PDB file of C-alpha atoms in Angstrom:
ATOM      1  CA  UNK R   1     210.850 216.743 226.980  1.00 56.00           C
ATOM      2  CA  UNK R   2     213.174 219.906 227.098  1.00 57.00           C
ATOM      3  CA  UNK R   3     212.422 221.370 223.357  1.00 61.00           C
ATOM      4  CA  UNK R   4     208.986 220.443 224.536  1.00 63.00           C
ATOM      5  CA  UNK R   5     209.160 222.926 227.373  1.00 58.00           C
ATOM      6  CA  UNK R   6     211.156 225.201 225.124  1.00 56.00           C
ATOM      7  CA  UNK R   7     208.985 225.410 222.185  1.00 61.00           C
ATOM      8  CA  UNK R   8     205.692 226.125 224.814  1.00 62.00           C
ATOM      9  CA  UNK R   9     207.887 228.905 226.826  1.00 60.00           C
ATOM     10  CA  UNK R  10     208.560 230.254 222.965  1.00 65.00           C
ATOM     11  CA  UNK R  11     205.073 230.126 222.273  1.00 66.00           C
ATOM     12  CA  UNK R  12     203.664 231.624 225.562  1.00 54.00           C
ATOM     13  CA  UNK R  13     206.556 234.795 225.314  1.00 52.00           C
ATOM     14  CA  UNK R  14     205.225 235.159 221.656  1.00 59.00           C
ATOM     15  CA  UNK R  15     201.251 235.101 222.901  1.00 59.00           C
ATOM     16  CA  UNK R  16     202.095 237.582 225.405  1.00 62.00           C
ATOM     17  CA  UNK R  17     204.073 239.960 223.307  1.00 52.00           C
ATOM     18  CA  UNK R  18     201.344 239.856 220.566  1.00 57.00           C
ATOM     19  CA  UNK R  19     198.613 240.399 223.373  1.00 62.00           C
ATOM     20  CA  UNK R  20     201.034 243.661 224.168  1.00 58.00           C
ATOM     21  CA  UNK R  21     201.140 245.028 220.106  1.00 54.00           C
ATOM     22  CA  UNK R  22     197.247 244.525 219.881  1.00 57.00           C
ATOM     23  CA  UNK R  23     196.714 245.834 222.938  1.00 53.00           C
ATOM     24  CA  UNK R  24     198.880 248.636 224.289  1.00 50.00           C
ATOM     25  CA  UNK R  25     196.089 250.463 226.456  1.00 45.00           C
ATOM     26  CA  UNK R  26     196.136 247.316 228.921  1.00 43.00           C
ATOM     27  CA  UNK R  27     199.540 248.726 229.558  1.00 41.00           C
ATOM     28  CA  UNK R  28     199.905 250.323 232.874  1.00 40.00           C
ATOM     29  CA  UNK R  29     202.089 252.933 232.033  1.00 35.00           C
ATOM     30  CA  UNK R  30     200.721 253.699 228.070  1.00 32.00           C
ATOM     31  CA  UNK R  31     196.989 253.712 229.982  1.00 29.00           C
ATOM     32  CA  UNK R  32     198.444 256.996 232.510  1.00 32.00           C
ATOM     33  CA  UNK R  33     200.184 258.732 229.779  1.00 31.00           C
ATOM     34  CA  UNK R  34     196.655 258.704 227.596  1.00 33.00           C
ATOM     35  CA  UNK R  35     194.511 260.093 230.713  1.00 35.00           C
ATOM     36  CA  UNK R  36     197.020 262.486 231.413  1.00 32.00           C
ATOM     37  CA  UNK R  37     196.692 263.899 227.585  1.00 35.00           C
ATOM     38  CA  UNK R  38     193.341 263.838 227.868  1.00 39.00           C
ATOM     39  CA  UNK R  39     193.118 266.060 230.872  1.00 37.00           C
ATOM     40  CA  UNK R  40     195.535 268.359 228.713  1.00 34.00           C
ATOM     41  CA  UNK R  41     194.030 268.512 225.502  1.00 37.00           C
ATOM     42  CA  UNK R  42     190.643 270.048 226.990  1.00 40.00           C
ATOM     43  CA  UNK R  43     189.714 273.419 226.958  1.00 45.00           C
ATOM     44  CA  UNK R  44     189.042 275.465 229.651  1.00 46.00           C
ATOM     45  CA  UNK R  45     185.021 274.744 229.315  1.00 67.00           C
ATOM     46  CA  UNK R  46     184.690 271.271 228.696  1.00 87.00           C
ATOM     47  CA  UNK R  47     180.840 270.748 226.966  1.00 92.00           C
ATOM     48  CA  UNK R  48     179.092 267.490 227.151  1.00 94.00           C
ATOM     49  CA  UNK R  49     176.494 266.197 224.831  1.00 95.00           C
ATOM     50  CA  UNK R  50     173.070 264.733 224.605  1.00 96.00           C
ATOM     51  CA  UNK R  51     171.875 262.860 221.501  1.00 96.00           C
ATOM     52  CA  UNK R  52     168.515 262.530 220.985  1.00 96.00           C
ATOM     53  CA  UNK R  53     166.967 259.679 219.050  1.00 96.00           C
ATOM     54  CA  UNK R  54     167.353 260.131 215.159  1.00 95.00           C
ATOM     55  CA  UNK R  55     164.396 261.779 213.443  1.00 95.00           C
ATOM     56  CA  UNK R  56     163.520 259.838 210.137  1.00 94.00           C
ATOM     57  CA  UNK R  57     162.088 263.013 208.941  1.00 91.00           C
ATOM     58  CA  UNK R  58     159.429 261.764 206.155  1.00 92.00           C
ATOM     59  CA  UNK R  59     160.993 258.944 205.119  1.00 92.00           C
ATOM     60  CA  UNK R  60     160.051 255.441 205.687  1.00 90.00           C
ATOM     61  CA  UNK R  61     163.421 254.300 207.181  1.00 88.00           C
ATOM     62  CA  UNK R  62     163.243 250.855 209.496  1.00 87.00           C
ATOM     63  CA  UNK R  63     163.761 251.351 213.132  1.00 91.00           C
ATOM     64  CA  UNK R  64     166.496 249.027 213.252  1.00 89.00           C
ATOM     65  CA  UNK R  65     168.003 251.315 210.760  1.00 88.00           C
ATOM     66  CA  UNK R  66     167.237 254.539 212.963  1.00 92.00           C
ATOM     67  CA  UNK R  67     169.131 252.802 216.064  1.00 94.00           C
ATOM     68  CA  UNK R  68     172.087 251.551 214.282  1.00 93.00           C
ATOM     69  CA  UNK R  69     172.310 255.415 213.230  1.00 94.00           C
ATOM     70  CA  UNK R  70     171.796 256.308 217.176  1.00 96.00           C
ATOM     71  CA  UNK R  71     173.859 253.605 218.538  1.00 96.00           C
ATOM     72  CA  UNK R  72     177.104 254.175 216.121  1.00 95.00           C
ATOM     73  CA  UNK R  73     176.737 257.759 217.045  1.00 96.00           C
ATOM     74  CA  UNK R  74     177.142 257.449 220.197  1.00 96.00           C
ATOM     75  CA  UNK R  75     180.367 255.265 219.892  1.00 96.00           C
ATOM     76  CA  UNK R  76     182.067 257.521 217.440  1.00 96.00           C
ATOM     77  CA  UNK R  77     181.325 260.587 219.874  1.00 96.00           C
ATOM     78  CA  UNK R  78     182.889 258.674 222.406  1.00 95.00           C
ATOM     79  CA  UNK R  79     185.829 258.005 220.548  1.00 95.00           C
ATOM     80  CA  UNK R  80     186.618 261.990 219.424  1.00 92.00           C
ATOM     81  CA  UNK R  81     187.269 262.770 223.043  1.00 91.00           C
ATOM     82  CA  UNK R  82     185.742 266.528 222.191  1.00 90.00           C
ATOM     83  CA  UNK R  83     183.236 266.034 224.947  1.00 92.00           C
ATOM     84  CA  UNK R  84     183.400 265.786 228.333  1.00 93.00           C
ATOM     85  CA  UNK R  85     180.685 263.087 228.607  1.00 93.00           C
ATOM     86  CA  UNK R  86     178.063 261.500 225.944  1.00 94.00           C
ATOM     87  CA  UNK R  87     174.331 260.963 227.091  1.00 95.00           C
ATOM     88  CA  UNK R  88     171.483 259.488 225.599  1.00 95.00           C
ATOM     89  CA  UNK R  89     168.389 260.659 225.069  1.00 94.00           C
ATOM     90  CA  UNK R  90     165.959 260.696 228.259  1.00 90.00           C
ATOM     91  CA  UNK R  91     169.073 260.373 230.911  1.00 91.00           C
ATOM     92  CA  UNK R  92     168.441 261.786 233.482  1.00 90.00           C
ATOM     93  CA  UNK R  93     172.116 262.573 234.968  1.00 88.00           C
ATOM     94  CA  UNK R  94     172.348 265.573 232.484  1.00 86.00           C
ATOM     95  CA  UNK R  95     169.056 267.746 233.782  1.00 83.00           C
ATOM     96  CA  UNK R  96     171.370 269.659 236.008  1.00 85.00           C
ATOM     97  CA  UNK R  97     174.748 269.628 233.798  1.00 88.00           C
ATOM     98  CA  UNK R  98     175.791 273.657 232.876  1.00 86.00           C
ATOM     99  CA  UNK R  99     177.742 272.582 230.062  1.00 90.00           C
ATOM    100  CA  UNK R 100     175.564 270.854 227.137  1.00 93.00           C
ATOM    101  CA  UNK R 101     175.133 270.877 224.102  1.00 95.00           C
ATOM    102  CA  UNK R 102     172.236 268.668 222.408  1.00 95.00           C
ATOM    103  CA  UNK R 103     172.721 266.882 219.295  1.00 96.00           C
ATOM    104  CA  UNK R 104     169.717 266.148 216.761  1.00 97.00           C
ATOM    105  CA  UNK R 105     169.957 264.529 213.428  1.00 96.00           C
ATOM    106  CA  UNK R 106     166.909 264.454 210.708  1.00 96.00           C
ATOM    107  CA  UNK R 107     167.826 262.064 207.907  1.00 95.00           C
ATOM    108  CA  UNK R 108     167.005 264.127 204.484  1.00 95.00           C
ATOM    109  CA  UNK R 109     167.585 261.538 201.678  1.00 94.00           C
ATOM    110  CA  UNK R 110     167.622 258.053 202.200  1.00 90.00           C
ATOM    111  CA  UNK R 111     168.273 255.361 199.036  1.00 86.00           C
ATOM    112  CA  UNK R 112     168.373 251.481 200.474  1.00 83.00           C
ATOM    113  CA  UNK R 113     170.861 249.379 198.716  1.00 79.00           C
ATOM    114  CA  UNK R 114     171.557 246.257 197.998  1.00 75.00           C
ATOM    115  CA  UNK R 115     174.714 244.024 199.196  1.00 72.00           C
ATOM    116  CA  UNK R 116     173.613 241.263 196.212  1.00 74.00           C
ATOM    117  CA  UNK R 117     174.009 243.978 193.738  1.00 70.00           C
ATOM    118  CA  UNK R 118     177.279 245.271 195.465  1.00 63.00           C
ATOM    119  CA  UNK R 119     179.040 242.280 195.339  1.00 67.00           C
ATOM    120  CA  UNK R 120     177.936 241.293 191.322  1.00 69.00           C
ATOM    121  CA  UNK R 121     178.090 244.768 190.742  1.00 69.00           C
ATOM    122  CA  UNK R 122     180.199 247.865 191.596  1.00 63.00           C
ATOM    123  CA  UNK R 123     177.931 250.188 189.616  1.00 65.00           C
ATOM    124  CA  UNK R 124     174.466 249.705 191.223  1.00 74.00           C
ATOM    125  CA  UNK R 125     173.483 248.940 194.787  1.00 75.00           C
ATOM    126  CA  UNK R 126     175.083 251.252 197.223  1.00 80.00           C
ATOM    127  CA  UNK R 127     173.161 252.081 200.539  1.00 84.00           C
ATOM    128  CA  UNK R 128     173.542 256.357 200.679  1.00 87.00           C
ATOM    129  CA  UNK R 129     171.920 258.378 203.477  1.00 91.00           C
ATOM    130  CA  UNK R 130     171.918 262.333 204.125  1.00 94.00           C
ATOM    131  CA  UNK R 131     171.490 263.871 207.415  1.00 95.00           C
ATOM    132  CA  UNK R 132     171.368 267.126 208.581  1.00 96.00           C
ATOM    133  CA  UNK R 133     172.875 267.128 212.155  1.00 96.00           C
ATOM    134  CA  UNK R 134     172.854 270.433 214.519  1.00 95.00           C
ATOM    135  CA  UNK R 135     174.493 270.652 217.824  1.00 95.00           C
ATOM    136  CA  UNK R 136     172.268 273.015 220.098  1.00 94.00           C
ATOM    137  CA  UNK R 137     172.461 274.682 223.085  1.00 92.00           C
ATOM    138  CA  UNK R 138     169.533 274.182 226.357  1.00 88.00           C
ATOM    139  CA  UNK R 139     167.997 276.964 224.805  1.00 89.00           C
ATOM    140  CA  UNK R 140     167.667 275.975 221.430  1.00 90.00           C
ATOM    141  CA  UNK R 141     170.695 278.249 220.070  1.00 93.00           C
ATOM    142  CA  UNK R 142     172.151 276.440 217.049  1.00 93.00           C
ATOM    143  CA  UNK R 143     176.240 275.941 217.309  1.00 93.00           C
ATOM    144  CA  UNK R 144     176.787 273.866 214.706  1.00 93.00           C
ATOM    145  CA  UNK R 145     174.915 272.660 211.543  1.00 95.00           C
ATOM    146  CA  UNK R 146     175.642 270.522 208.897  1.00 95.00           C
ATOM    147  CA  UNK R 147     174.466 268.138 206.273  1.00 96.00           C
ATOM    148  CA  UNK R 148     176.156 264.977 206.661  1.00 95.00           C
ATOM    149  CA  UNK R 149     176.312 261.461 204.129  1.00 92.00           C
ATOM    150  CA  UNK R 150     177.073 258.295 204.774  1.00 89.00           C
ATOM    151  CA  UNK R 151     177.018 255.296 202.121  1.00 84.00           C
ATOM    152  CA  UNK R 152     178.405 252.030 201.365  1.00 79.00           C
ATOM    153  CA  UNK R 153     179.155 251.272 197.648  1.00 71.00           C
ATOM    154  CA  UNK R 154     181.243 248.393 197.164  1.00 67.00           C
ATOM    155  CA  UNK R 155     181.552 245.702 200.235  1.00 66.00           C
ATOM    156  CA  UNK R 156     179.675 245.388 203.411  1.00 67.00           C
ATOM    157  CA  UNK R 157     176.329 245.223 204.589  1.00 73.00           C
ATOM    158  CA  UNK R 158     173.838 248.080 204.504  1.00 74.00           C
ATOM    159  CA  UNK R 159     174.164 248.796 208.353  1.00 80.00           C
ATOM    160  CA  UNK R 160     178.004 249.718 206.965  1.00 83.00           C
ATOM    161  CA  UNK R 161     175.930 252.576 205.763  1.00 87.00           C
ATOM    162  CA  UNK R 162     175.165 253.923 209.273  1.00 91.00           C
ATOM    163  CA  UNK R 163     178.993 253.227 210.815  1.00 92.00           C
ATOM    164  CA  UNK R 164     179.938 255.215 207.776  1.00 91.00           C
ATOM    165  CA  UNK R 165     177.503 258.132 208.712  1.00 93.00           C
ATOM    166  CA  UNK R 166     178.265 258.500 212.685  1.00 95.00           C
ATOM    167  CA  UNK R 167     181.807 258.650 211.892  1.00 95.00           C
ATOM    168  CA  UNK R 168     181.451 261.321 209.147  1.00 95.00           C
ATOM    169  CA  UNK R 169     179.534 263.426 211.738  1.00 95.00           C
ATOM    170  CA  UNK R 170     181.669 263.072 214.841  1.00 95.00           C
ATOM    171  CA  UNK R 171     184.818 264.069 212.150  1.00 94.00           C
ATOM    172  CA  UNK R 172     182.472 266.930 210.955  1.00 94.00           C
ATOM    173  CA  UNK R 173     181.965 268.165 214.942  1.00 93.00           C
ATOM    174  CA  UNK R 174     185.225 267.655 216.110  1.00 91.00           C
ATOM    175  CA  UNK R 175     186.895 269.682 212.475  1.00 90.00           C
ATOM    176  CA  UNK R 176     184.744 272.291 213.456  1.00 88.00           C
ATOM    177  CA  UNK R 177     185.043 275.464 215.008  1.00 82.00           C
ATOM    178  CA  UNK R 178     182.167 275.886 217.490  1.00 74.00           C
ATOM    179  CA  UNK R 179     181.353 279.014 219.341  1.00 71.00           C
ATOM    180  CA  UNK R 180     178.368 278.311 221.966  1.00 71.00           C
ATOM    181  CA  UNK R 181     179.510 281.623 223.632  1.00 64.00           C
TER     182      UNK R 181
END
């Protein structure tokens, strides 16, 4: 009965402490010192940022495509920290915001893959996708342009494709030098 209790204490200290590793911003005092480097690390004019829907440009690209696109951009925006908030397209709570900057994306070049020739293959099958991406002011005054790709060429799903993408153009925003001034 005791190594019975001793072995499920073991076990219990052991869940916890791996709970703790995976996740250390559940910590009280790890989840204060991150908003207090937040607050730090801003500059004096903190922008936020609209993204409006993807433009497929004249491709024939599938609108679950275009979302994924739209939807994993808006996570990996959230992630850089660079702006003060990230809205979608259409919300209203940034009509009367000083501070932001609009995001568009046109995809330029789009080549569909295919994960069955991936995974016989390593040669032949890989999902690629260019888009040029320009941060804008209200008034239409471009900050930041650039052409973006995103591709998956050995494992994953074509969707990978789009993950790929957002996080190669919230890297390319937040390595940038911006000057909205």
């Amino acid at each position: 009965m005791k190594t019975i209790r001793r072995s499920s204490s073991i076990i219990y200290v052991a869940a916890i402490v791996a709970i703790m590793v995976a996740f250390p911003a559940w910590l009280p005092a790890q989840t204060a010192a991150v908003k207090s480097s937040d607050a730090s690390s801003g500059s004096a004019m903190q922008w936020s940022v609209q993204v409006d829907r993807v433009n497929p440009g004249d491709l024939e690209i599938a609108h679950s495509f275009q979302a994924a696109i739209y939807e994993n951009l808006l996570k990996e925006l959230n992630k850089t920290k660079q702006f003060k908030q990230v809205f979608r397209d259409g919300d209203r709570n940034c009509s009367d915001l000083p501070n932001l900057l609009v995001l568009q994306t046109t995809v330029e070049k789009y080549t569909p893959g295919s994960e069955t020739r991936r995974a016989v293959t390593t040669v032949s099958g890989a999902t690629k996708l260019l888009v040029r991406t320009q941060l804008l002011t209200r008034d239409g005054k471009i900050v930041l342009e650039r052409r973006v790709n995103g591709n998956v060429r050995f494992f994953g799903s074509n969707l990978r494709a789009t993950h790929n993408l957002a996080r190669n153009i919230a890297k390319a925003i937040k390595q940038s030098r911006w000057d909205v001034g």
